[in-house]
Structures are given as C-alpha cells and as structure tokens.
XYZ file of C-alpha atoms in Angstrom:
457
model
C -30.432 -218.784 -93.508
C -30.617 -215.400 -91.809
C -31.906 -216.040 -88.315
C -31.639 -214.165 -85.057
C -32.552 -214.608 -81.405
C -33.353 -212.133 -78.646
C -32.206 -212.408 -75.049
C -33.537 -210.095 -72.341
C -32.136 -209.629 -68.843
C -33.895 -208.107 -65.822
C -31.033 -207.215 -63.526
C -31.102 -205.522 -60.155
C -29.717 -202.257 -61.518
C -29.988 -202.671 -65.305
C -32.515 -204.020 -67.812
C -30.939 -205.149 -71.073
C -31.763 -206.715 -74.412
C -29.570 -208.259 -77.122
C -30.469 -209.013 -80.737
C -28.046 -211.716 -81.892
C -27.438 -212.756 -85.502
C -26.720 -216.468 -85.813
C -25.260 -216.059 -89.299
C -22.906 -213.247 -88.296
C -22.276 -214.754 -84.833
C -22.486 -211.399 -83.129
C -24.768 -209.122 -81.194
C -26.064 -206.718 -83.810
C -27.879 -204.474 -81.340
C -27.771 -204.101 -77.561
C -30.042 -201.835 -75.528
C -30.189 -201.129 -71.818
C -32.097 -199.048 -69.290
C -31.540 -198.454 -65.600
C -33.677 -200.396 -63.158
C -34.917 -198.554 -60.088
C -35.881 -199.206 -56.496
C -39.036 -197.793 -54.936
C -38.619 -195.814 -51.751
C -40.186 -197.598 -48.800
C -40.980 -196.503 -45.281
C -40.033 -200.006 -44.106
C -36.257 -200.449 -43.659
C -34.673 -203.213 -45.726
C -37.559 -203.727 -48.171
C -35.620 -203.268 -51.455
C -38.665 -203.250 -53.726
C -39.168 -202.471 -57.422
C -42.150 -201.679 -59.645
C -43.126 -204.690 -61.830
C -45.249 -202.579 -64.177
C -42.379 -200.187 -64.839
C -40.057 -203.127 -65.461
C -42.565 -204.600 -67.932
C -42.835 -201.306 -69.813
C -39.041 -200.980 -69.969
C -38.663 -204.553 -71.235
C -41.408 -203.966 -73.805
C -39.740 -200.759 -75.022
C -36.395 -202.528 -75.453
C -37.995 -205.538 -77.133
C -40.038 -203.448 -79.557
C -36.953 -201.486 -80.612
C -34.957 -204.671 -81.188
C -37.781 -206.174 -83.252
C -38.117 -203.012 -85.340
C -34.352 -202.923 -85.910
C -34.000 -206.538 -87.020
C -33.813 -207.304 -90.731
C -33.658 -211.027 -90.015
C -36.310 -213.442 -88.855
C -36.394 -213.591 -85.053
C -36.768 -217.261 -84.171
C -37.483 -216.899 -80.451
C -36.867 -214.844 -77.332
C -36.245 -215.693 -73.711
C -35.386 -213.906 -70.501
C -32.892 -213.931 -67.690
C -34.029 -212.547 -64.350
C -32.568 -211.539 -61.013
C -33.205 -214.475 -58.740
C -34.922 -215.188 -55.421
C -37.426 -212.301 -55.300
C -41.220 -212.426 -55.678
C -44.280 -210.386 -56.542
C -47.978 -211.213 -56.276
C -50.519 -211.222 -59.107
C -54.307 -211.539 -59.126
C -56.463 -213.915 -61.175
C -56.057 -211.701 -64.241
C -52.266 -211.711 -63.944
C -52.081 -208.089 -62.832
C -49.531 -207.227 -60.127
C -51.011 -206.499 -56.703
C -47.673 -205.901 -54.973
C -44.237 -204.516 -55.649
C -41.429 -206.884 -56.571
C -39.653 -207.868 -53.358
C -36.060 -208.340 -54.578
C -33.350 -210.736 -53.425
C -32.006 -208.011 -51.145
C -35.178 -207.940 -49.033
C -34.274 -208.273 -45.353
C -37.512 -209.580 -43.852
C -35.834 -212.931 -43.271
C -33.410 -211.334 -40.813
C -36.214 -210.385 -38.439
C -36.290 -212.192 -35.120
C -39.137 -214.537 -34.175
C -38.906 -216.348 -30.838
C -35.178 -215.687 -30.677
C -34.463 -216.986 -34.197
C -34.104 -215.235 -37.519
C -37.084 -215.939 -39.758
C -35.005 -217.500 -42.529
C -33.607 -219.979 -39.983
C -37.131 -220.932 -38.904
C -38.212 -221.477 -42.518
C -35.041 -223.488 -43.255
C -35.748 -225.821 -40.335
C -39.321 -226.421 -41.464
C -38.318 -227.054 -45.084
C -35.320 -229.228 -44.287
C -32.975 -227.256 -46.546
C -31.215 -223.893 -46.369
C -33.009 -220.744 -47.502
C -31.809 -217.192 -46.985
C -33.347 -213.802 -46.438
C -34.555 -212.519 -49.806
C -35.679 -215.951 -51.013
C -39.293 -215.743 -52.148
C -40.575 -218.381 -49.738
C -38.985 -216.511 -46.804
C -40.452 -213.187 -47.913
C -43.860 -214.809 -48.411
C -43.739 -216.480 -45.009
C -42.862 -213.142 -43.390
C -45.802 -211.460 -45.101
C -48.051 -214.342 -44.021
C -46.923 -214.013 -40.417
C -47.598 -210.274 -40.462
C -50.912 -210.643 -42.358
C -49.534 -208.456 -45.149
C -50.078 -210.688 -48.195
C -51.959 -208.385 -50.600
C -55.698 -208.831 -50.948
C -56.586 -210.448 -54.246
C -53.241 -212.251 -54.522
C -53.789 -215.458 -56.506
C -50.163 -216.437 -57.191
C -46.675 -215.292 -56.425
C -43.815 -215.610 -58.884
C -40.435 -214.192 -59.813
C -40.139 -211.050 -61.939
C -38.906 -213.147 -64.895
C -41.967 -215.380 -64.636
C -44.207 -212.319 -64.546
C -42.612 -210.611 -67.557
C -42.668 -213.842 -69.581
C -46.363 -214.266 -68.772
C -47.141 -210.691 -69.827
C -45.206 -210.902 -73.089
C -46.930 -214.194 -73.929
C -50.379 -212.720 -73.287
C -51.133 -215.195 -70.484
C -52.718 -214.501 -67.100
C -51.288 -217.232 -64.853
C -47.560 -217.223 -64.094
C -45.445 -220.360 -64.123
C -41.848 -220.877 -63.077
C -38.983 -223.204 -63.928
C -36.494 -225.134 -61.824
C -33.935 -222.294 -61.896
C -36.200 -219.473 -60.730
C -38.409 -221.771 -58.652
C -35.310 -223.127 -56.960
C -34.067 -219.611 -56.280
C -37.332 -218.804 -54.490
C -36.814 -221.848 -52.262
C -39.672 -223.883 -53.738
C -37.986 -226.816 -55.468
C -36.587 -230.224 -54.578
C -33.622 -230.085 -56.951
C -32.977 -233.830 -56.975
C -36.575 -234.685 -57.831
C -37.168 -231.655 -60.057
C -40.515 -230.975 -58.377
C -41.989 -228.529 -55.907
C -40.632 -229.476 -52.491
C -42.901 -231.763 -50.474
C -41.801 -230.055 -47.252
C -43.518 -226.798 -48.247
C -46.583 -228.229 -46.501
C -44.673 -227.880 -43.218
C -45.024 -224.100 -43.326
C -48.024 -222.993 -41.239
C -50.628 -220.887 -43.074
C -49.136 -221.644 -46.506
C -51.815 -222.152 -49.165
C -50.088 -224.154 -51.886
C -52.533 -222.758 -54.458
C -50.532 -219.521 -54.360
C -47.406 -221.276 -55.660
C -46.624 -221.093 -59.398
C -46.678 -224.333 -61.375
C -43.297 -225.766 -62.350
C -42.576 -226.065 -66.091
C -39.570 -226.837 -68.282
C -36.917 -224.135 -68.678
C -37.614 -224.338 -72.424
C -41.412 -224.117 -72.086
C -43.204 -222.182 -74.841
C -45.312 -219.608 -72.978
C -46.953 -218.035 -76.007
C -46.019 -215.481 -78.648
C -45.158 -211.796 -78.766
C -45.771 -210.246 -82.200
C -45.511 -213.757 -83.640
C -42.214 -214.547 -81.876
C -42.118 -217.565 -79.532
C -41.696 -216.486 -75.899
C -39.711 -219.037 -73.887
C -39.736 -219.437 -70.099
C -37.249 -217.262 -68.185
C -34.075 -218.559 -66.539
C -32.380 -217.411 -63.354
C -29.670 -214.880 -64.144
C -26.972 -217.011 -62.507
C -27.708 -219.936 -64.824
C -28.134 -217.642 -67.822
C -24.839 -215.906 -67.100
C -23.087 -219.274 -66.866
C -24.574 -220.394 -70.199
C -23.553 -217.121 -71.841
C -20.004 -217.238 -70.479
C -18.532 -220.723 -70.909
C -18.000 -222.601 -74.149
C -17.121 -225.940 -72.537
C -19.164 -226.121 -69.356
C -17.691 -229.448 -68.210
C -14.134 -228.061 -67.954
C -14.616 -224.380 -67.084
C -14.460 -222.408 -63.844
C -16.355 -219.119 -64.032
C -15.471 -216.033 -62.002
C -18.159 -213.354 -62.208
C -17.685 -209.977 -60.560
C -20.544 -207.501 -60.805
C -22.826 -206.098 -58.095
C -21.984 -209.314 -56.243
C -19.379 -211.989 -56.970
C -19.654 -215.679 -57.809
C -17.422 -218.622 -58.584
C -19.280 -221.343 -60.501
C -18.667 -224.741 -62.040
C -20.792 -227.453 -63.666
C -21.464 -231.095 -62.783
C -23.856 -233.363 -64.635
C -25.005 -235.284 -61.563
C -26.556 -233.800 -58.432
C -23.996 -233.229 -55.674
C -23.412 -230.871 -52.785
C -20.181 -229.188 -51.737
C -19.414 -227.076 -48.644
C -19.949 -223.321 -49.223
C -21.494 -223.927 -52.674
C -25.176 -223.762 -53.554
C -26.404 -226.340 -56.038
C -28.588 -224.920 -58.814
C -30.291 -226.716 -61.672
C -29.201 -225.857 -65.207
C -32.510 -226.631 -66.866
C -32.587 -230.398 -67.408
C -28.873 -230.571 -68.258
C -27.243 -230.963 -64.866
C -26.276 -228.504 -62.157
C -24.050 -225.555 -61.482
C -22.457 -225.053 -58.094
C -22.074 -221.476 -56.943
C -20.280 -219.752 -54.067
C -20.874 -216.070 -53.417
C -19.423 -212.825 -52.224
C -22.099 -210.267 -51.435
C -20.042 -207.223 -52.405
C -18.188 -208.595 -55.432
C -16.756 -205.992 -57.782
C -18.354 -203.202 -55.770
C -15.598 -203.558 -53.154
C -13.167 -201.814 -55.516
C -15.508 -198.830 -55.824
C -15.917 -198.691 -52.045
C -12.163 -198.236 -51.620
C -12.165 -195.667 -54.433
C -14.888 -193.793 -52.564
C -12.733 -193.804 -49.428
C -9.752 -192.391 -51.329
C -12.019 -189.781 -52.902
C -13.279 -188.640 -49.494
C -9.676 -188.356 -48.259
C -8.805 -186.269 -51.312
C -11.768 -183.962 -50.750
C -10.921 -183.591 -47.062
C -7.244 -182.729 -47.460
C -7.052 -181.127 -50.901
C -8.511 -177.885 -52.187
C -7.649 -178.825 -55.751
C -9.840 -180.221 -58.516
C -11.477 -183.630 -57.965
C -9.294 -186.507 -59.119
C -10.281 -189.476 -61.267
C -9.583 -191.871 -58.422
C -10.526 -195.059 -60.290
C -8.148 -194.239 -63.160
C -5.312 -193.521 -60.738
C -5.968 -196.861 -59.028
C -6.156 -198.695 -62.348
C -2.882 -197.192 -63.615
C -0.793 -198.351 -60.643
C 1.788 -201.080 -61.194
C 0.990 -203.702 -58.548
C 2.894 -206.930 -57.879
C 0.495 -209.724 -56.951
C 3.229 -212.341 -56.520
C 3.837 -211.000 -53.002
C 1.579 -210.149 -50.087
C 1.966 -207.177 -47.742
C -1.169 -206.458 -45.724
C -4.305 -208.623 -45.625
C -7.880 -207.676 -46.494
C -11.128 -209.620 -46.574
C -13.686 -207.227 -48.126
C -16.886 -208.371 -46.407
C -18.392 -204.878 -46.634
C -21.903 -206.355 -46.805
C -21.169 -209.289 -44.538
C -21.280 -212.880 -45.700
C -24.296 -214.958 -46.695
C -25.475 -216.714 -43.563
C -23.014 -214.671 -41.507
C -24.262 -211.128 -42.020
C -22.486 -209.922 -38.861
C -19.073 -210.733 -40.341
C -17.266 -207.522 -41.255
C -14.514 -206.466 -43.630
C -11.001 -205.948 -42.347
C -7.499 -204.787 -43.224
C -4.772 -206.285 -41.036
C -1.044 -207.030 -40.817
C -0.462 -203.309 -41.237
C 3.019 -202.016 -40.407
C 4.687 -198.641 -40.667
C 6.477 -199.617 -43.871
C 3.504 -201.083 -45.759
C 0.696 -198.685 -44.816
C 0.326 -197.042 -48.239
C -2.591 -196.495 -50.638
C -0.995 -198.837 -53.201
C -0.729 -201.646 -50.663
C -4.341 -201.074 -49.588
C -5.457 -201.445 -53.204
C -3.310 -204.541 -53.655
C -4.625 -206.107 -50.438
C -8.226 -205.327 -51.370
C -7.879 -206.890 -54.831
C -6.175 -209.964 -53.394
C -8.975 -210.169 -50.835
C -11.649 -209.926 -53.535
C -10.105 -212.968 -55.211
C -9.373 -214.815 -51.970
C -12.964 -214.356 -50.753
C -14.107 -216.823 -53.442
C -10.897 -218.818 -53.880
C -11.030 -220.087 -50.279
C -14.285 -221.901 -51.162
C -12.892 -223.290 -54.417
C -9.736 -224.439 -52.651
C -11.745 -226.759 -50.368
C -13.288 -228.658 -53.297
C -12.226 -232.285 -53.820
C -9.147 -232.670 -56.014
C -11.055 -234.715 -58.609
C -13.398 -231.736 -59.084
C -10.659 -229.102 -59.266
C -8.461 -231.137 -61.601
C -11.179 -231.160 -64.256
C -11.336 -227.367 -64.488
C -8.990 -226.449 -67.330
C -10.292 -223.002 -68.331
C -10.663 -219.972 -66.039
C -13.280 -217.589 -67.452
C -13.844 -214.017 -66.267
C -17.259 -212.382 -66.646
C -18.913 -209.211 -65.412
C -17.708 -205.625 -65.638
C -16.098 -205.863 -62.207
C -13.348 -208.085 -63.618
C -13.545 -207.239 -67.313
C -12.579 -203.613 -66.641
C -10.093 -204.284 -63.834
C -6.657 -205.486 -64.916
C -5.556 -205.791 -61.273
C -8.329 -208.283 -60.562
C -7.384 -210.289 -63.652
C -3.729 -210.478 -62.606
C -4.616 -211.436 -59.038
C -7.019 -214.133 -60.268
C -4.419 -215.651 -62.583
C -1.790 -215.694 -59.853
C -4.140 -217.191 -57.254
C -5.797 -219.849 -59.443
C -2.547 -220.613 -61.324
C -4.362 -220.440 -64.657
C -4.566 -217.898 -67.486
C -7.929 -216.128 -67.505
C -9.992 -215.668 -70.653
C -12.440 -212.812 -71.110
C -15.632 -212.762 -73.115
C -15.928 -210.906 -76.386
C -19.539 -209.978 -75.617
C -20.430 -208.252 -72.371
C -24.075 -209.154 -71.765
C -23.612 -212.715 -70.564
C -27.086 -213.121 -69.080
C -28.766 -211.996 -72.303
C -26.623 -214.459 -74.267
C -27.607 -217.254 -71.899
C -31.261 -216.358 -72.327
C -31.059 -216.492 -76.115
C -29.178 -219.803 -75.945
C -32.134 -221.098 -73.933
C -34.496 -219.711 -76.582
C -32.504 -221.388 -79.354
C -32.624 -224.748 -77.597
C -36.373 -224.400 -77.043
C -37.142 -223.988 -80.752
C -34.705 -226.661 -81.929
C -31.901 -224.488 -83.304
C -29.547 -226.062 -80.752
C -29.849 -229.653 -79.574
C -28.535 -228.698 -76.130
C -26.910 -225.839 -74.206
C -23.386 -226.904 -75.206
C -24.169 -226.573 -78.909
C -25.740 -223.194 -78.205
C -22.697 -221.981 -76.285
C -20.348 -223.003 -79.083
C -22.499 -221.043 -81.539
C -22.879 -217.921 -79.385
C -20.019 -217.505 -76.905
C -16.614 -216.154 -77.961
C -13.543 -215.477 -75.860
C -11.791 -212.204 -76.506
C -8.369 -212.805 -75.027
C -6.284 -214.500 -72.432
C -5.965 -212.251 -69.358
C -4.128 -208.953 -69.314
C -1.163 -209.913 -67.121
C-alpha cells in the first residue's frame, strides 16, 4: 500500500519538512526555510516570532501535501527544546518565543544566579533558557504578558494551531525540557508549588508523546517531540547498542537506557514511554570549526591584498594525522553549561608546532574530546554495550577531519546517515507509531533510518 508520513522540525536556525514514502523507504521531498530572531533592546533575550514560525511551517506543510501522490497517514513535529511562549484563552500568542538561548536565568538575585535559585526550589537542576526559569524571571519582574492563559513550547503551540485547537498541551520530552516534569513519575513535578507566585493554571497539561491533537486537512496531527529525542529516533537503528554523536549548532553525545538512571555530566531525558536517552552537551558543537575558519579568514584579509580564499575548503583538504597530538585545544567558545565562565584555550604551543595545520588538528581533537571526556567516565557496563558509533548533523557529516578524530578517539568505525534531516525523521517515526503503522520506535527506526557508509577515514 502506498503510504507516506510527514515530519516537521522547528529548529533554532532552520524550519524543515520531510515527506517520506514508506513503500520507497526514502524522503521524496524535503523543504526548508530559515528561522529568524527578533531584535530586542534587552541583551540576551534571543526571541523569535511564533506567528511567523507558524506561517512558515504551514507553507512547508501545504507544499508537501500538494506534492504527495500517496496517502499521508499522519504528521508530527520536532521542536527546539526548553523555550516558551505565552498564549491567551483563544490560543493566540501574546508574547514572542523565548528560546533556549535566553539568558534571563544568568541574572543575579541576592547574590545567586536565577537558575540556581529555581533549581534549589525545585530540587533538580534547571538551566538558563529552560521555560520554568524564563517564566520565573518574568514573574519576578512583573513582565508576564497580560492575557496570558498558558505557556508552552513552540512545538506545542504549532501542533495546537495545526490541529485547530485553542489550548496547548505538552509531552514528557518538551515538558521535561522546560523543567516541568518529574521524569521518574512521568508527571508534572510536585515541587513546582515551591516557586513563589507560580499559578499552576498557566502550565500546559501533560499528554502522551503520541497524542492525537486533531487533524490538518484530514491528516492526523500528533503531539510534538523535543528535537533531541526526535534526532535520536531519526539517527539510530538499534537504540540499545548505539552511541550517537551529533554536531550542529551545538554538540551532543547520546545513548539509550530502558530504565531511569542518572550519570555524571549527562542529562536524562524521556523517550516517550519507551525509556530514556542520556545526553551530554557542548554549547558550540560544530560551530567551533567555523570560528577557527573565521579567524584564518581575518588573518588572510589583514595580511593579503589578494582575492578572498575559500578557507573552509583549504582546511578540509589538509592531510591531518589524528593518531598523534601536538598542541591542545578545548573549544569552549560559548563556555560550558553550568560553567559559562569557562573559556576556550589552545596550549602546549611550541616554536615547532605553532602552525595553522596543528591549530586545526588541535581544534578538531578538542571538539571530539569535549564530549568524549564525559563518555569516558561512564560505567564500563554501559560503555561495553555500545557497539555502533553513529554520526549525525552537518557539523560531522561534512567534516572528514571530525569523522577521523571521532573514530580514533572512540576506537570504533563511525557510520553516517543516508538522510540528513534526522529530527524530521524522528518526528515522522513518532507519527507512525501514533497511528499504528509501527508498534514501537524500534520498528519505526528500522523502517525509516538508513546508514550511508562507515566513516571516511
């Protein structure tokens, strides 16, 4: 039977949609648009326009529907995590979307950063940019918009709009990312009542990750997932034995466990009702490589009157040996989560190794080491079960140096994905599970995910 699914992804910088044919086992059409920030007079706001995002999603979705010659069984969404917006009783936005990069939580209150105060009251760690921290900051400053009836994540809002509803709901992945959920119990956290001034009526209700929200042009609209969970679903075929390295705007190393557990440096995140993924982060991720390219470009412009060079291509074409180490780099250009004052460094520089090639090599090794150091501290029984190293995100897919360094460091061959829009694939796997095409996420992954190759080393 000719069936297809649609997965949509609301990223920080890009909005994307994939129409996937189950019979042909391929993405038959992919569309994307740039996402944009709104200029703000307040430093560190990092806000976006929810109405513009909705219109962009709708434009992509309508084009995919018009293009499809097959029956579209369902659609679901993946969304950038942590951030919030406010809606009124009619479901209309009454605020911008405060993204995960919002820095209100770093403000000082009585000698403490706000996110630390909120963490103490909740009894678990939340960071600046988490929805509950942003909301608490707005509460403290009496800046919650008038008419606000609920707050929710952008994925919750878009799902509500597409389904024709007026009250947003959230799931354990997005709700957890906002800092609202007791992950072990699978409910809204009881300690939320410890936050002064918090009216719990403003919190979105918690529903299943496969909840049917309504229909869009007759197509079932399924609850959105967090983009981290969606990317994991759309990247690994065997979740129980895979280690995922994702390098994009940020970087993550992720693995799956069926039972709830906690590991140092790793956040525990619910994968619907099918267990948990554990994620460690680098804030700069694949962007570190472009930062060094920008430095080389500025040097070229300063000292050369010639034509501009394609710096990234020159860097990519170098022959680098990752079996040895010359200088050291830890590329914390944006700091480190929970340690924002930590800075990047190059060190162990000598007269004989201070070359552009060695800087590139050290940076790439540092990009891998930044996440590997967390993985390396995991218990041996956890590490020994990880048989497949999977690379996702354009930061590693398009960087052969990063692939080689990862393989050398993790002592495993790295496989790359055939399809590039992992979060969209994860969203449509969620949609397929919701309507009974797949009995679980593993069956969906085996039907959707394909590996292109073993690394490029």
